[in-house]
Amino acid sequence: MSHPYSDLPANAFWRCGVAEADPAAPAGIFAPKFGLGRDAAIATAGSCFAQHVGRALREAGMNVLDAEPPGRGWPPALVRAYNYRVYSARYGNIYTSRQLVQLLEDALEGRVEPAAVWQQDGRFYDALRPTVEPRGFASAEEALALRCTHLAAVRGLFARSSHFIFTLGLTECWADRASGRVWPTCPGVVAGSFDPQRHGFLNLRFGEVLEDLGRARGLLQGLNPGMRMILTVSPVPLTATASGGHVLAATARSKAVLRAAADEFAAAHADVDYFPAYEIVTNPAARGRFFHPDLREVTAEGVAAVMGAFLGAHGLAAETGPSRTETPEPGTDAAEGVVCEEILLEAFRK
Amino acid sequence: MMPRNVLMLGNSHTAAPRIALRDRPETWPGFQPDVFAMPGDTIGMLEVRDGAIHPSDTEVRRKMRYYNGIPDLPLSGYDAFVVIGCLAFHRLAGLQEHHRSPDFPSVARGERCRLISSGLVEALLADRIGNSPTLRLIRALAGLGQGPVLFMDTVFPSVECRTDPQDFAPHVAMAARGDGGAYHARYLRILHQALGRDAIHIAQPADTVVDEVFTAPEWMRGSVRMQPRRDVPHEAREYGHANPAYGARQLDLIVAALAAL
């Protein structure tokens, strides 16, 4: 007797596709909607996990754009500490869809707000990317001048990108109640001070994320009509939640909203794809081995599983020969060392 | 009390004071330092351990024998050290060739560059200075606890290199933009922080300096190579080394600094 399940491939069944399959090489988990060739000009952004994506793509020999490259001969430790080569520009982690929209609007309008400079111990921080300068700026003027330069670089970046890979990380964020502007960190964590009258908690809902993605796509298409987007959801759980609930439930809520919105958005647009990084890392068949003992950071094996699936699906085996990026020291975990200001919240743990 | 057993050590820039002292020893009565000189690219391959300077491999050992006639250098008898050359301000000009911060005079005037923060400029300088073989050597010598360490960094290049920049191109361009003085002031501040209490820095005599970051040609023309057995002059287009007249000025400052201890 014939029925819709009788001719499905093995990966359509849980037992063959998950329970008895190798979680490090999940066959057929991703069928790209459009191609990604070696000639693709790729921009990356997103939450902490997106750093692995950009790094792995560079190591695979892909053309990951860098609109704010470091100088020749700068020591790797400083390059990293000052957020060079972390993403395609020095925007730091973009955790939420709202933050992405805001960055794109700022870049396109050249909007720089003096109010978005926070002070801490006599130093000045760009509130919209507070950890790109580990010691802060010397003055508010310097912070604003560097932000102007940064926004120009972002405009140039997206004008020449053929593909934009964006990793959605969180739904929770903090916003200025009056202006609606959001920050990557709660005021007072890295710098600045928290004012409950002025700063409000925002937990983006499904519709809001979807709307943000639509606005972001519109802005990007306006700048570069041929650009394609690849969305992923970070598997990294929340460090802390301000929602009032349990962090486990808050994480599930956040990831579910992002996953659903990404799916809905990709389904609606031919130039938007969704890649299941979240699913690969959280696959029950891995029995947690793709997470470090803190159950939060993703291991090198987990990153390899994700990027192997991504590159394999695009027919892009890693290039042999010298990588275009620095090689990790022997014995180090390539998945370690992500720049993640959200982890700073851990310092406030009771 | 004036140290009696002084070791002057460094790279090719030790030649100028060594020859000045050899030719006119009566100018600095009682000052008879030993001189230990190695090519600049080997300074980082010298190890201070067990109270002596050792070469780190056979090639460096060969050079040590060639330039100094010894396989290693015991340090136990010295009560003062003078490190000469090695760290060169002009070699740091490349850091600001393309990337500059808003407080550079040229940037303040509106000249284009890749803008970076002043904090990053300082961090880059601090890294290059603090992790240099020169600073490692100075710290090791200070760690012996045998006596003071003086440090005279590399002389500014001759002003003549402005019309023939060669490797000094970033330095010449920096000066042409008007950034030399401010960048050098920043370098000095960071150098002094890095030296801390490990060494006393002796600055280049002001009357030898031209346009903030160059040396007047009369202190440079006629410089001599590090060759230990005969005086081999540098070629005319060599703008990085000082002559024995400048070496005499260095000795004046070194002797004065030691006497003031």
XYZ file of C-alpha atoms in Angstrom:
611
model
C 0.000 0.000 0.000
C 1.413 3.385 -0.983
C 1.262 6.434 1.242
C 3.249 9.681 1.612
C 5.763 8.127 4.006
C 6.578 5.057 1.983
C 9.168 6.661 -0.304
C 10.728 9.165 2.059
C 14.485 9.216 2.491
C 16.078 7.855 5.659
C 16.674 11.293 7.080
C 12.925 11.875 7.209
C 12.678 9.320 9.990
C 13.813 9.986 13.518
C 15.429 6.603 14.061
C 17.528 6.690 10.890
C 17.915 10.446 10.695
C 18.749 11.117 14.335
C 18.821 8.245 16.804
C 21.096 6.003 14.745
C 22.856 8.688 12.719
C 26.183 10.342 13.359
C 25.409 13.733 14.896
C 28.753 15.045 13.672
C 27.698 14.480 10.067
C 23.916 14.771 9.801
C 23.206 13.705 6.244
C 20.772 15.775 4.278
C 19.963 18.203 7.061
C 20.367 21.209 4.799
C 19.315 21.618 1.185
C 20.359 25.116 0.154
C 17.768 27.208 -1.573
C 20.446 28.966 -3.606
C 24.106 28.501 -4.340
C 27.093 29.877 -2.500
C 30.142 29.716 -4.716
C 33.732 30.500 -3.981
C 33.211 33.803 -5.739
C 30.566 34.816 -3.185
C 31.341 37.969 -1.220
C 30.132 37.066 2.252
C 29.291 39.350 5.160
C 28.745 37.820 8.588
C 27.092 39.204 11.690
C 25.096 38.045 14.654
C 25.441 36.784 18.171
C 28.558 35.151 19.594
C 28.092 31.917 17.655
C 28.328 33.839 14.390
C 32.023 34.292 15.085
C 32.503 30.578 14.509
C 30.668 30.837 11.206
C 32.876 33.592 9.854
C 36.062 31.943 11.079
C 35.154 28.551 9.632
C 34.231 30.075 6.289
C 37.565 31.869 6.093
C 39.392 28.691 7.010
C 37.493 26.933 4.249
C 38.895 29.447 1.820
C 35.702 31.433 1.346
C 35.746 35.139 0.626
C 34.511 36.576 3.917
C 34.590 40.337 3.572
C 36.334 42.524 6.103
C 35.366 46.177 5.850
C 37.577 47.207 8.755
C 40.708 45.096 8.472
C 43.513 45.292 11.014
C 46.873 46.714 10.081
C 49.680 44.561 8.775
C 51.750 43.079 11.560
C 49.362 43.851 14.378
C 49.695 41.183 17.074
C 46.844 38.643 16.977
C 45.955 39.224 20.621
C 45.326 42.926 20.004
C 43.520 42.262 16.748
C 41.101 40.088 18.673
C 40.841 42.275 21.753
C 39.907 45.236 19.587
C 37.356 43.176 17.657
C 39.106 43.099 14.313
C 38.404 40.072 12.119
C 35.648 38.967 14.470
C 32.964 39.904 11.964
C 32.919 41.584 8.574
C 33.064 44.941 10.341
C 33.670 46.013 13.906
C 30.030 46.067 14.949
C 30.560 43.560 17.734
C 27.877 41.038 18.537
C 24.445 41.754 17.101
C 22.222 39.681 19.312
C 18.789 40.755 18.185
C 16.944 41.479 14.975
C 16.161 44.941 16.362
C 19.862 45.671 16.781
C 20.469 44.685 13.161
C 17.768 47.008 11.862
C 19.114 49.815 13.972
C 22.675 49.314 12.679
C 21.525 49.286 9.078
C 19.422 52.415 9.559
C 22.269 54.190 11.293
C 24.684 53.174 8.543
C 22.431 54.252 5.719
C 21.503 57.549 7.342
C 24.946 58.209 8.814
C 23.218 58.663 12.138
C 25.500 59.119 15.126
C 23.947 60.017 18.457
C 26.023 61.647 21.171
C 23.670 60.096 23.712
C 24.895 56.644 22.695
C 28.208 57.139 24.462
C 28.580 55.673 27.918
C 31.172 56.652 30.504
C 33.015 54.399 32.885
C 36.030 55.309 35.004
C 36.941 58.258 32.842
C 36.742 56.329 29.580
C 34.043 56.499 26.923
C 32.218 53.580 25.330
C 30.173 53.324 22.166
C 26.958 52.037 23.721
C 26.017 50.305 20.488
C 29.192 48.194 20.449
C 30.623 48.633 23.938
C 33.245 45.907 23.844
C 35.018 46.717 20.584
C 37.400 48.913 22.535
C 38.456 46.995 25.637
C 39.623 50.131 27.442
C 37.054 52.447 25.949
C 37.763 55.622 24.020
C 39.738 58.590 25.268
C 36.825 60.972 24.780
C 33.226 61.099 23.659
C 34.409 62.875 20.525
C 36.733 60.026 19.695
C 33.962 57.475 20.235
C 31.688 59.390 17.871
C 34.391 59.899 15.254
C 35.149 56.202 15.252
C 31.446 55.406 15.030
C 31.124 57.623 11.943
C 34.004 55.742 10.346
C 32.463 52.434 11.342
C 29.071 53.248 9.841
C 30.702 54.243 6.563
C 32.502 50.904 6.559
C 29.214 49.094 7.199
C 27.596 50.864 4.248
C 30.485 49.850 2.027
C 30.376 46.308 3.323
C 26.739 45.677 2.491
C 26.999 47.469 -0.820
C 29.483 44.844 -2.023
C 28.206 41.721 -0.256
C 26.558 39.051 -2.350
C 25.535 37.014 0.702
C 24.816 38.038 4.267
C 24.894 35.337 6.919
C 23.108 36.495 10.040
C 22.912 34.460 13.243
C 19.970 35.316 15.429
C 20.884 35.035 19.072
C 18.431 36.530 21.531
C 15.016 38.093 21.828
C 15.729 39.782 25.156
C 17.300 43.219 25.071
C 17.252 46.617 26.749
C 15.912 49.719 25.111
C 15.698 53.427 25.686
C 12.032 53.937 26.588
C 11.855 57.281 24.789
C 13.743 56.600 21.577
C 13.286 52.864 21.291
C 16.968 52.345 20.627
C 18.312 49.023 21.828
C 21.733 48.072 23.139
C 23.729 44.877 22.908
C 24.214 44.929 26.668
C 22.148 46.260 29.506
C 23.344 49.728 30.536
C 25.613 49.388 33.539
C 27.057 45.980 32.648
C 30.004 47.034 30.483
C 29.699 50.773 31.011
C 27.098 53.452 31.606
C 24.560 53.218 34.385
C 21.170 51.643 34.561
C 18.212 53.984 35.001
C 14.881 52.172 35.400
C 13.018 55.313 34.396
C 14.837 55.464 31.114
C 15.830 51.907 30.319
C 13.203 49.274 29.667
C 13.351 45.525 29.159
C 12.201 44.267 25.785
C 11.526 40.653 24.902
C 10.843 40.599 21.184
C 7.839 38.631 20.076
C 7.494 36.495 16.978
C 5.801 39.228 14.982
C 8.349 41.798 15.996
C 11.264 39.617 14.950
C 9.551 38.918 11.660
C 8.929 42.603 11.106
C 12.551 43.424 11.965
C 13.808 40.850 9.496
C 11.574 42.367 6.850
C 12.904 45.839 7.557
C 16.481 44.601 7.500
C 15.962 42.834 4.202
C 14.337 45.932 2.747
C 17.245 48.110 3.773
C 19.780 45.652 2.439
C 17.936 45.196 -0.832
C 17.729 48.955 -1.177
C 21.468 49.162 -0.863
C 22.274 46.034 -2.844
C 19.313 44.530 -4.721
C 20.947 41.199 -5.465
C 21.955 40.358 -1.935
C 20.923 37.039 -0.455
C 20.449 36.333 3.229
C 21.211 33.143 5.101
C 19.712 33.036 8.576
C 20.782 30.790 11.402
C 19.825 30.616 15.055
C 22.567 30.453 17.641
C 22.477 27.286 19.757
C 24.136 29.134 22.620
C 21.705 29.470 25.550
C 21.049 32.738 27.372
C 23.588 33.545 30.072
C 20.828 35.147 32.099
C 17.253 36.212 31.615
C 15.613 39.395 32.807
C 12.181 38.062 31.884
C 11.372 37.049 35.424
C 11.256 33.380 34.552
C 13.654 30.476 34.628
C 16.599 30.827 32.277
C 15.925 27.417 30.750
C 12.365 28.316 29.820
C 13.497 31.766 28.699
C 16.108 30.210 26.457
C 13.592 27.824 24.916
C 11.172 30.685 24.369
C 13.789 32.878 22.791
C 15.145 30.191 20.486
C 11.659 29.056 19.519
C 10.638 32.573 18.549
C 13.805 33.090 16.541
C 13.605 29.690 14.893
C 9.981 30.158 13.924
C 10.520 33.689 12.663
C 13.535 32.626 10.618
C 11.560 29.773 9.108
C 8.596 31.955 8.308
C 10.787 34.646 6.810
C 12.838 32.243 4.697
C 9.669 30.598 3.436
C 8.346 33.947 2.298
C 11.397 35.085 0.332
C 13.295 33.330 -2.440
C 16.448 35.237 -1.557
C 16.432 34.185 2.108
C 17.548 30.768 3.340
C 17.623 29.155 6.756
C 20.503 26.970 7.865
C 19.857 24.689 10.889
C 22.955 25.349 13.012
C 20.784 25.354 16.126
C 19.408 21.920 15.349
C 22.796 20.380 14.644
C 24.318 21.505 17.930
C 21.301 20.710 20.090
C 20.663 17.376 18.374
C 19.751 14.892 21.142
C 21.906 12.277 19.407
C 24.962 14.315 20.372
C 23.978 13.793 24.000
C 25.325 17.221 24.856
C 28.816 16.590 23.566
C 28.691 19.630 21.296
C 28.600 21.795 24.398
C 31.439 22.513 26.755
C 30.963 21.518 30.407
C 29.299 24.888 31.026
C 26.514 23.585 28.714
C 26.638 26.861 26.885
C 29.744 27.274 24.766
C 29.889 25.148 21.649
C 32.857 22.802 21.239
C 35.151 22.694 18.251
C 33.520 19.407 17.262
C 30.120 21.058 17.346
C 31.322 23.930 15.208
C 32.900 21.437 12.797
C 29.621 19.544 12.545
C 27.746 22.763 11.770
C 30.199 24.078 9.236
C 30.740 20.679 7.687
C 27.019 20.445 7.013
C 26.927 23.985 5.655
C 29.928 23.704 3.370
C 29.093 20.177 2.310
C 25.590 21.156 1.305
C 27.022 23.971 -0.784
C 29.590 21.654 -2.347
C 32.398 23.575 -0.707
C 34.929 21.225 0.801
C 37.511 23.096 2.827
C 40.423 24.275 0.716
C 43.677 22.464 1.206
C 46.808 24.476 1.800
C 47.366 27.441 4.040
C 44.257 28.920 5.523
C 43.519 32.575 4.969
C 43.251 32.962 8.718
C 45.592 32.302 11.555
C 45.859 28.713 12.708
C 44.982 28.037 16.331
C 47.845 27.042 18.568
C 48.220 23.269 18.934
C 46.145 22.024 21.803
C 43.745 24.907 21.740
C 40.089 24.548 20.975
C 39.212 26.423 17.816
C 35.743 26.959 19.182
C 37.021 28.790 22.216
C 37.840 32.434 22.418
C 34.654 33.950 21.099
C 34.079 37.535 22.075
C 30.839 37.571 24.005
C 29.788 40.416 26.224
C 26.630 38.584 27.236
C 28.829 36.315 29.318
C 29.627 39.351 31.456
C 26.218 38.898 33.016
C 27.638 35.820 34.700
C 29.507 38.175 36.986
C 26.191 39.183 38.531
C 25.190 35.611 39.365
C 23.931 35.135 42.902
C 79.516 56.072 43.613
C 80.513 55.834 39.971
C 80.334 52.214 38.782
C 83.759 50.903 37.861
C 82.971 47.852 35.780
C 80.566 48.877 33.059
C 79.310 46.750 30.191
C 78.086 48.584 27.087
C 76.075 46.240 24.959
C 73.796 46.434 22.005
C 73.670 46.164 18.248
C 75.431 47.994 15.412
C 74.749 51.315 17.144
C 77.448 50.476 19.701
C 80.055 51.195 17.021
C 79.860 54.984 17.333
C 80.581 55.210 21.090
C 83.065 52.315 20.914
C 85.183 54.072 18.289
C 84.871 57.437 20.033
C 86.187 55.874 23.215
C 88.927 53.999 21.404
C 90.145 57.124 19.621
C 89.925 59.589 22.528
C 89.977 57.654 25.806
C 91.432 60.630 27.660
C 88.131 62.476 27.193
C 86.435 60.165 29.700
C 89.131 59.358 32.248
C 88.503 56.229 34.237
C 85.664 55.112 32.006
C 86.771 51.839 30.463
C 83.695 49.788 29.710
C 83.671 46.450 27.988
C 81.697 46.513 24.765
C 79.587 43.623 23.592
C 77.969 44.002 20.192
C 75.784 41.674 18.202
C 73.807 42.111 14.982
C 70.373 43.548 15.674
C 68.519 40.485 14.510
C 70.279 38.324 17.086
C 69.475 40.386 20.178
C 66.308 38.378 20.638
C 68.331 35.185 20.479
C 70.492 35.992 23.457
C 69.582 34.430 26.763
C 70.562 35.772 30.140
C 70.830 32.805 32.474
C 73.171 31.545 35.151
C 74.778 34.964 35.363
C 75.881 35.060 31.721
C 74.658 35.944 28.239
C 74.377 32.839 26.101
C 73.613 32.452 22.412
C 70.472 30.463 21.800
C 71.843 28.416 18.893
C 75.001 27.602 17.022
C 74.584 30.320 14.415
C 74.267 33.000 17.078
C 77.215 31.436 18.876
C 79.223 31.725 15.645
C 78.318 35.404 15.400
C 79.163 35.955 19.025
C 82.610 34.508 18.426
C 83.028 36.540 15.246
C 81.995 39.886 16.679
C 83.193 39.465 20.257
C 85.646 36.581 20.302
C 83.786 34.750 23.051
C 81.279 31.879 23.196
C 79.281 33.476 25.993
C 79.557 36.510 28.227
C 79.772 36.144 32.017
C 78.130 39.106 33.710
C 79.160 38.625 37.311
C 81.871 41.294 37.389
C 79.807 44.208 36.125
C 78.228 46.812 38.333
C 76.440 48.773 35.584
C 75.028 48.067 32.144
C 74.456 50.422 29.230
C 72.209 49.135 26.471
C 72.718 50.996 23.205
C 70.495 51.010 20.134
C 68.351 47.941 19.445
C 64.956 49.609 19.861
C 64.368 52.152 17.095
C 61.588 54.720 17.043
C 61.664 54.862 13.261
C 60.793 51.162 13.094
C 57.514 51.937 14.829
C 56.494 54.457 12.175
C 54.955 51.671 10.127
C 52.271 51.211 12.773
C 50.822 54.609 11.918
C 51.457 54.504 8.177
C 47.795 53.845 7.383
C 46.023 53.681 10.754
C 45.960 56.800 12.906
C 43.831 58.125 15.748
C 41.971 61.434 15.928
C 44.668 63.000 18.104
C 47.292 62.843 15.350
C 47.854 66.402 14.088
C 47.293 65.332 10.483
C 43.984 63.666 11.376
C 42.885 66.708 13.335
C 43.571 68.736 10.183
C 41.317 66.413 8.231
C 43.848 64.286 6.344
C 42.429 60.916 5.392
C 43.566 57.682 7.007
C 42.099 54.518 8.480
C 40.875 55.855 11.762
C 41.560 53.875 14.924
C 41.293 54.798 18.565
C 44.098 56.441 20.488
C 43.823 53.524 22.911
C 44.651 51.106 20.133
C 47.580 53.215 18.964
C 48.930 53.099 22.507
C 48.293 49.386 22.831
C 50.131 48.689 19.584
C 53.095 50.765 20.674
C 53.107 49.223 24.136
C 53.052 45.763 22.612
C 55.912 46.442 20.224
C 58.022 48.126 22.888
C 57.169 45.908 25.820
C 57.665 42.659 23.931
C 60.792 43.750 22.087
C 64.010 41.776 22.530
C 65.532 44.985 23.843
C 63.122 45.281 26.743
C 63.516 41.600 27.505
C 67.276 42.054 27.648
C 66.955 45.145 29.846
C 64.628 43.369 32.244
C 66.963 40.409 32.430
C 69.937 42.648 33.198
C 67.965 44.571 35.809
C 66.866 41.278 37.298
C 70.471 40.397 38.055
C 70.440 43.088 40.713
C 74.106 43.889 40.073
C 73.724 47.539 39.252
C 71.895 50.146 37.224
C 70.886 49.721 33.608
C 71.037 52.727 31.288
C 69.363 52.701 27.903
C 69.985 54.857 24.838
C 67.635 53.863 22.074
C 68.488 54.148 18.407
C 69.404 57.545 17.035
C 66.872 59.238 14.751
C 67.683 58.723 11.064
C 69.630 61.401 9.259
C 67.572 64.242 7.910
C 69.125 63.390 4.554
C 66.830 60.402 4.247
C 63.957 62.776 3.531
C 65.061 62.948 -0.094
C 66.070 59.291 -0.246
C 63.719 57.510 2.154
C 64.373 53.826 1.370
C 63.261 51.890 4.478
C 62.546 55.140 6.258
C 59.595 55.970 4.015
C 56.919 55.627 6.752
C 59.069 57.745 9.072
C 59.635 60.414 6.434
C 55.951 60.485 5.530
C 55.012 60.776 9.201
C 57.276 63.768 9.606
C 55.987 65.346 6.415
C 52.449 65.116 7.760
C 53.550 66.847 10.944
C 52.868 63.792 13.101
C 56.442 63.031 14.112
C 56.687 65.078 17.303
C 53.419 63.912 18.805
C 54.075 60.296 17.884
C 57.539 60.446 19.392
C 56.217 62.004 22.595
C 53.749 59.145 22.827
C 56.547 56.638 22.141
C 58.666 58.130 24.919
C 55.822 58.034 27.417
C 55.108 54.396 26.658
C 58.812 53.517 26.636
C 59.266 55.043 30.080
C 56.249 53.114 31.348
C 57.691 49.900 29.946
C 61.127 50.550 31.435
C 59.672 51.365 34.830
C 62.420 51.059 37.394
C 64.392 48.593 35.297
C 66.383 51.168 33.367
C 67.138 54.842 33.027
C 66.452 56.156 29.551
C 68.921 58.614 28.102
C 67.390 60.700 25.349
C 69.089 61.812 22.172
C 70.767 65.210 22.720
C 68.309 67.891 21.644
C 70.920 69.837 19.704
C 71.468 66.861 17.389
C 67.777 66.675 16.446
C 66.296 68.284 13.355
C 62.578 68.674 12.707
C 61.613 66.669 15.790
C 62.456 63.186 14.482
C 65.624 63.438 12.392
C 69.293 63.811 13.212
C 71.400 66.580 11.742
C 73.748 65.157 9.090
C 76.933 66.223 10.839
C 76.234 63.579 13.491
C 75.564 60.879 10.923
C 77.948 61.226 7.989
C 80.997 59.031 8.429
C 79.330 56.305 10.459
C 81.184 53.030 10.809
C 80.012 49.452 10.713
C 80.005 47.100 13.681
C 83.021 45.257 12.237
C 85.220 44.535 15.289
C 88.670 44.317 13.698
C 88.813 47.269 11.329
C 86.829 50.399 10.633
C 84.523 49.861 7.685
C 82.530 52.947 6.809
C 78.872 52.729 5.888
C 77.979 53.610 2.335
C 76.923 57.205 1.661
C 73.238 56.303 1.357
C 73.139 54.724 4.809
C 71.129 57.123 6.961
C 70.454 55.084 10.077
C 73.735 55.093 11.968
C 75.550 57.844 13.794
C 79.235 58.676 13.528
C 81.869 58.671 16.296
C 81.244 62.370 16.986
C 77.711 61.441 18.003
C 79.201 58.474 19.864
C 81.234 60.966 21.901
C 78.036 62.813 22.787
C 76.548 59.512 23.893
C 79.552 58.843 26.103
C 79.246 62.290 27.682
C 75.662 61.535 28.619
C 76.398 58.002 29.812
C 79.274 59.089 32.033
C 77.200 61.945 33.434
C 74.289 59.620 34.138
C 76.519 57.072 35.860
C 78.150 59.797 37.938
C 74.753 61.069 38.998
C 73.643 57.723 40.371
